[in-house]
Coordinates of C-alpha atoms in Angstrom, one line a residue:
M1 CA 0.0 0.0 0.0
K2 CA 1.2 3.5 -0.9
A3 CA -1.0 5.9 1.0
F4 CA -1.5 9.6 0.4
F5 CA -2.9 11.8 3.2
V6 CA -5.5 14.5 2.6
F7 CA -7.0 17.0 5.0
S8 CA -10.5 18.4 5.2
G9 CA -11.5 22.0 4.2
Q10 CA -14.0 24.6 5.6
G11 CA -17.6 23.5 5.6
A12 CA -17.0 20.0 7.0
Q13 CA -17.1 21.2 10.6
T14 CA -19.7 19.8 13.0
V15 CA -20.2 20.5 16.7
G16 CA -18.6 17.6 18.7
M17 CA -16.1 16.7 16.0
G18 CA -13.0 14.9 17.5
K19 CA -14.4 14.6 21.0
D20 CA -14.3 10.8 20.9
L21 CA -10.8 11.0 19.5
A22 CA -9.7 13.2 22.5
E23 CA -11.4 10.8 24.9
A24 CA -9.9 7.6 23.4
F25 CA -6.4 8.8 22.5
P26 CA -4.1 10.9 24.8
E27 CA -2.1 12.0 21.8
A28 CA -5.2 13.6 20.2
K29 CA -6.3 15.2 23.5
A30 CA -2.8 16.7 23.8
L31 CA -3.3 18.6 20.6
F32 CA -6.7 20.0 21.6
D33 CA -5.1 21.2 24.9
E34 CA -2.1 22.7 23.1
A35 CA -4.5 24.6 20.7
D36 CA -6.3 26.1 23.7
A37 CA -3.0 27.3 25.1
V38 CA -1.7 28.7 21.8
L39 CA -4.9 30.5 20.8
G40 CA -5.6 31.9 24.3
Y41 CA -9.2 30.7 24.4
E42 CA -11.0 27.4 24.9
Q43 CA -11.2 26.3 21.3
S44 CA -11.9 22.8 22.4
S45 CA -15.1 23.9 24.2
I46 CA -16.3 25.6 21.0
I47 CA -15.5 22.5 19.0
F48 CA -17.1 20.0 21.4
N49 CA -20.0 22.1 22.6
G50 CA -20.7 24.8 20.0
P51 CA -22.8 26.8 19.4
A52 CA -22.7 25.9 15.7
E53 CA -23.0 29.5 14.7
K54 CA -19.8 30.3 16.4
L55 CA -18.0 27.3 15.1
T56 CA -19.0 28.3 11.5
E57 CA -17.3 31.7 11.7
S58 CA -14.0 31.5 9.7
R59 CA -11.9 32.8 12.6
Y60 CA -13.0 29.9 14.8
C61 CA -13.7 27.3 12.1
Q62 CA -10.4 27.3 10.3
P63 CA -8.2 26.7 13.4
A64 CA -10.8 24.2 14.7
I65 CA -10.7 22.0 11.6
Y66 CA -6.9 22.2 11.6
T67 CA -6.8 21.0 15.2
M68 CA -9.3 18.3 14.7
S69 CA -7.6 17.0 11.6
C70 CA -4.2 17.0 13.2
A71 CA -5.7 15.2 16.2
A72 CA -7.1 12.5 13.9
L73 CA -3.6 12.1 12.4
A74 CA -2.1 11.8 15.8
A75 CA -4.6 9.0 16.7
F76 CA -3.9 7.3 13.4
K77 CA -0.2 7.2 14.1
T78 CA -0.7 5.4 17.4
R79 CA -2.2 2.5 15.5
Y80 CA -0.2 2.7 12.3
P81 CA 3.2 4.3 13.3
D82 CA 5.0 2.9 10.3
V83 CA 2.7 4.3 7.6
T84 CA 4.6 7.1 5.7
P85 CA 2.6 8.8 2.9
V86 CA 4.0 9.2 -0.6
G87 CA 2.3 12.7 -0.6
C88 CA 0.0 15.0 1.3
A89 CA -2.6 17.6 0.3
G90 CA -5.4 19.5 1.9
L91 CA -8.4 21.4 0.6
S92 CA -7.9 25.1 1.1
L93 CA -7.2 25.5 4.9
G94 CA -6.6 21.7 4.9
E95 CA -3.3 22.5 3.2
Y96 CA -2.0 23.6 6.6
G97 CA -2.8 20.1 8.0
A98 CA -0.9 18.6 5.0
L99 CA 2.1 20.8 5.6
Y100 CA 2.1 19.8 9.3
A101 CA 1.9 16.2 8.4
G102 CA 4.8 16.7 5.9
G103 CA 7.0 18.4 8.6
A104 CA 7.0 22.0 7.3
F105 CA 6.2 23.4 10.7
T106 CA 5.1 22.3 14.2
F107 CA 1.5 22.0 15.2
A108 CA 1.6 25.3 17.1
E109 CA 3.4 27.1 14.3
G110 CA 0.8 26.0 11.8
L111 CA -2.0 26.9 14.1
R112 CA -0.7 30.4 14.6
L113 CA -0.4 30.9 10.9
L114 CA -3.9 29.6 10.2
A115 CA -5.4 31.7 12.9
Q116 CA -4.0 34.8 11.3
R117 CA -5.2 33.6 7.8
A118 CA -8.7 33.1 9.2
E119 CA -8.7 36.6 10.7
L120 CA -7.6 38.2 7.5
M121 CA -10.1 36.3 5.4
D122 CA -12.9 37.2 7.9
K123 CA -11.9 40.8 7.6
A124 CA -12.1 40.6 3.7
C125 CA -15.5 38.9 4.0
R126 CA -16.8 41.7 6.1
A127 CA -15.5 44.4 3.7
T128 CA -17.2 42.9 0.7
S129 CA -20.5 41.4 -0.4
G130 CA -19.5 38.0 -1.8
G131 CA -20.9 34.6 -2.4
M132 CA -20.2 31.2 -3.9
A133 CA -22.1 28.6 -6.0
S134 CA -21.4 25.0 -6.9
V135 CA -21.9 24.1 -10.5
L136 CA -22.6 20.4 -11.1
G137 CA -22.2 18.6 -14.4
G138 CA -21.1 21.7 -16.3
D139 CA -18.4 22.2 -18.9
A140 CA -15.2 23.6 -17.4
E141 CA -14.3 25.8 -20.4
I142 CA -17.8 27.4 -20.6
I143 CA -17.8 28.0 -16.8
K144 CA -14.4 29.8 -17.1
E145 CA -15.7 31.8 -20.0
V146 CA -18.8 32.9 -18.2
C147 CA -16.9 33.7 -15.0
A148 CA -14.5 35.9 -16.9
A149 CA -17.3 37.8 -18.7
C150 CA -19.1 38.3 -15.4
E151 CA -15.9 39.4 -13.5
I152 CA -16.0 36.6 -11.0
D153 CA -13.7 33.6 -10.4
V154 CA -13.5 29.8 -10.4
A155 CA -12.8 29.0 -6.7
N156 CA -12.5 25.2 -6.9
F157 CA -12.0 22.6 -9.5
N158 CA -13.1 19.8 -7.1
S159 CA -13.8 16.8 -9.4
P160 CA -15.1 16.0 -12.8
G161 CA -18.5 17.7 -12.9
Q162 CA -18.1 19.8 -9.7
I163 CA -16.8 23.3 -10.0
V164 CA -17.3 26.1 -7.5
I165 CA -17.5 29.8 -8.6
S166 CA -17.0 32.8 -6.4
G167 CA -17.4 36.6 -6.5
E168 CA -19.5 39.6 -5.7
K169 CA -23.1 38.5 -5.1
V170 CA -24.7 40.6 -7.9
K171 CA -22.1 39.4 -10.4
L172 CA -22.4 35.8 -9.1
A173 CA -26.2 35.9 -9.7
K174 CA -25.6 37.1 -13.2
A175 CA -23.2 34.3 -13.9
V176 CA -25.6 31.7 -12.4
E177 CA -28.3 32.9 -14.8
E178 CA -26.0 32.8 -17.8
L179 CA -24.9 29.3 -16.9
K180 CA -28.5 28.2 -16.6
A181 CA -29.2 29.8 -20.0
R182 CA -26.4 27.6 -21.4
G183 CA -28.0 24.4 -20.1
M184 CA -26.4 24.0 -16.6
R185 CA -29.4 23.5 -14.4
K186 CA -27.7 22.0 -11.3
I187 CA -26.3 25.1 -9.6
I188 CA -26.4 25.4 -5.8
V189 CA -25.8 28.8 -4.2
L190 CA -23.7 28.0 -1.1
N191 CA -24.3 29.3 2.4
V192 CA -20.9 30.9 3.1
A193 CA -19.6 34.1 4.7
G194 CA -17.9 35.5 1.6
A195 CA -16.3 34.9 -1.8
F196 CA -13.4 32.6 -0.9
H197 CA -10.7 31.9 -3.5
S198 CA -11.8 34.9 -5.5
R199 CA -10.4 38.4 -6.3
L200 CA -12.3 39.7 -3.3
M201 CA -9.8 37.8 -1.1
K202 CA -6.8 39.5 -2.6
P203 CA -6.2 41.9 0.3
A204 CA -6.2 38.9 2.7
G205 CA -3.7 37.1 0.5
E206 CA -1.4 40.2 0.3
A207 CA -1.5 40.6 4.1
L208 CA -0.9 36.9 4.6
E209 CA 2.2 37.2 2.4
K210 CA 3.8 39.5 5.0
V211 CA 2.8 37.2 7.8
L212 CA 4.4 34.2 6.1
E213 CA 7.7 36.1 5.6
E214 CA 8.0 36.3 9.4
S215 CA 6.8 32.8 10.1
P216 CA 8.9 29.6 10.6
V217 CA 8.4 27.4 7.6
A218 CA 10.7 24.6 6.3
M219 CA 10.6 22.4 3.3
P220 CA 8.5 19.3 4.1
R221 CA 10.0 15.9 4.3
I222 CA 7.1 14.5 2.4
P223 CA 5.9 16.1 -0.9
V224 CA 2.9 18.4 -0.3
Y225 CA 0.8 19.1 -3.4
H226 CA -0.3 22.8 -3.2
N227 CA -3.8 23.9 -4.2
F228 CA -2.4 26.8 -6.2
T229 CA -0.1 24.7 -8.5
A230 CA -1.3 21.1 -7.9
A231 CA 2.4 20.3 -7.3
P232 CA 5.0 20.3 -4.6
A233 CA 6.9 23.6 -4.1
A234 CA 10.5 23.7 -5.3
D235 CA 11.8 25.7 -2.3
V236 CA 10.6 27.5 0.9
A237 CA 10.1 30.8 -1.0
Q238 CA 7.7 29.1 -3.5
L239 CA 5.9 27.3 -0.6
R240 CA 5.3 30.6 1.1
A241 CA 4.2 32.2 -2.2
N242 CA 1.8 29.3 -2.8
L243 CA 0.1 29.7 0.6
A244 CA -0.4 33.4 0.0
A245 CA -1.7 33.0 -3.6
Q246 CA -4.0 30.2 -2.5
V247 CA -6.3 32.6 -0.6
A248 CA -7.5 34.4 -3.8
G249 CA -6.5 31.7 -6.3
S250 CA -8.3 28.6 -7.6
V251 CA -8.1 25.4 -5.7
R252 CA -7.0 22.8 -8.2
W253 CA -8.1 19.8 -6.1
E254 CA -8.8 17.3 -8.9
E255 CA -5.3 17.8 -10.3
C256 CA -3.7 17.4 -6.8
V257 CA -5.4 14.0 -6.4
R258 CA -4.5 12.9 -9.9
N259 CA -0.9 14.0 -9.5
M260 CA -0.5 12.1 -6.2
V261 CA -1.9 8.9 -7.8
A262 CA 0.4 9.4 -10.8
A263 CA 3.3 9.6 -8.3
G264 CA 2.4 6.2 -7.0
G265 CA -0.4 6.7 -4.4
D266 CA -3.0 3.9 -4.4
T267 CA -4.9 4.6 -1.1
M268 CA -6.2 8.0 0.0
I269 CA -6.6 8.5 3.7
E270 CA -8.7 11.6 4.7
F271 CA -8.2 13.2 8.1
G272 CA -10.7 15.6 9.5
P273 CA -14.4 16.0 9.9
G274 CA -16.8 14.6 7.3
N275 CA -15.9 12.6 4.2
V276 CA -16.1 15.2 1.4
L277 CA -12.7 14.4 -0.1
T278 CA -13.4 10.7 -0.2
G279 CA -16.6 11.5 -2.1
L280 CA -14.7 13.6 -4.6
L281 CA -12.2 10.8 -5.0
R282 CA -15.0 8.4 -6.0
R283 CA -16.0 10.9 -8.8
T284 CA -12.5 11.5 -9.9
L285 CA -10.7 8.1 -9.6
P286 CA -13.2 5.5 -8.5
E287 CA -10.6 2.7 -8.7
V288 CA -8.5 4.3 -6.0
R289 CA -9.2 3.2 -2.4
G290 CA -10.4 5.9 -0.1
L291 CA -10.5 5.8 3.7
N292 CA -11.6 8.2 6.5
V293 CA -10.3 9.0 9.9
N294 CA -12.9 11.4 11.3
S295 CA -13.8 9.6 14.6
A296 CA -12.5 6.9 17.0
E297 CA -14.9 4.5 15.4
T298 CA -13.7 5.1 11.8
L299 CA -10.1 4.6 13.0
R300 CA -11.0 1.3 14.7
N301 CA -12.6 0.0 11.6
I302 CA -9.7 0.8 9.2
E303 CA -7.8 -2.2 7.9
L304 CA -4.7 -1.3 6.0

C-alpha cells in the first residue's frame, strides 16, 4: 500500500467533532489542549459544545478544523506508526494540515499561521458582499468563459462535474443565470460568509504574504501538493508564495489528487471532519481506495 494523506476543508465542521478521539487517544487530546493554550481561548469547548453559529465563523472554524484534523492524524499514528505517505494535500485550509503532516512546521506554528489567515479572510469577507455557488455537471471551459465575462472567479476545481464559482453577489447571480441559460441546471448557491478563493480575497492574500515572511516554515520531508499549483513547491520561497496566492486563487483539487496517484499513491486517507474528499475521489478516480479518519470508530474500523 502506498498511501497519500489529505485534510478536510472549511464547511466540513460539526459540533462535537473529534471529541471521541480526544477521549480515546491521549495523543489527540494533547493537541486540543495545546491549541487552547496557543490561541488563548478554549477552542476545544467551541469544537465540542458549540454553538454551531460560532464554530461556523471563519476565525474559529479554520483553526478548529486544523486542530481536529491533526488530532485525527495523531490518533492514526498510534495505530499505524510505520505508515509514511507518498504525498499530502489539503483542501484550502486543509493545506496547513498537510504541511504539518509533511513536517513543514510544528502543530503550534501551523495553528498560529492559520489563525492569522482566518482573521484576514474574515476581515475581507466583512469588507465585501461576496458569495459562492457550486456548478454540477457543467463544462469547465464554458464556466471559465462565463466567470471571466461576469468578472467573478472559479474558486474550486473539485472533481469532474463539480466546479465552485465565487465573487460579488450581484455578479455571481448574473453568472448563475447565464450558466443556466447555457443548459447548466444543477447550480447550488452556497451558504458561506464570503467569496473565498476569488479576487475579493486579494487583500487577505497580500496581508498573509507579509505574515508568512516572518513565520517559521521549512521544506516538508514528504511532498505536499499545493492547491495553487497542484504540485510540490521547489523551495521554501515558493511554498510561502503558494500559501499566500491560494487565498485568492483557484483550488486545483482534482489535479492534486490525480498527481498524487500518478506519483504512486494507491490509497487515499482523509483526516478531519466529514468525508467530502473521499466523495470527490469516487467521482475522480473510483478505482483508488479511499479511507476516512474522522472519529475513533472510523479509526477502529480501518484495515490497511
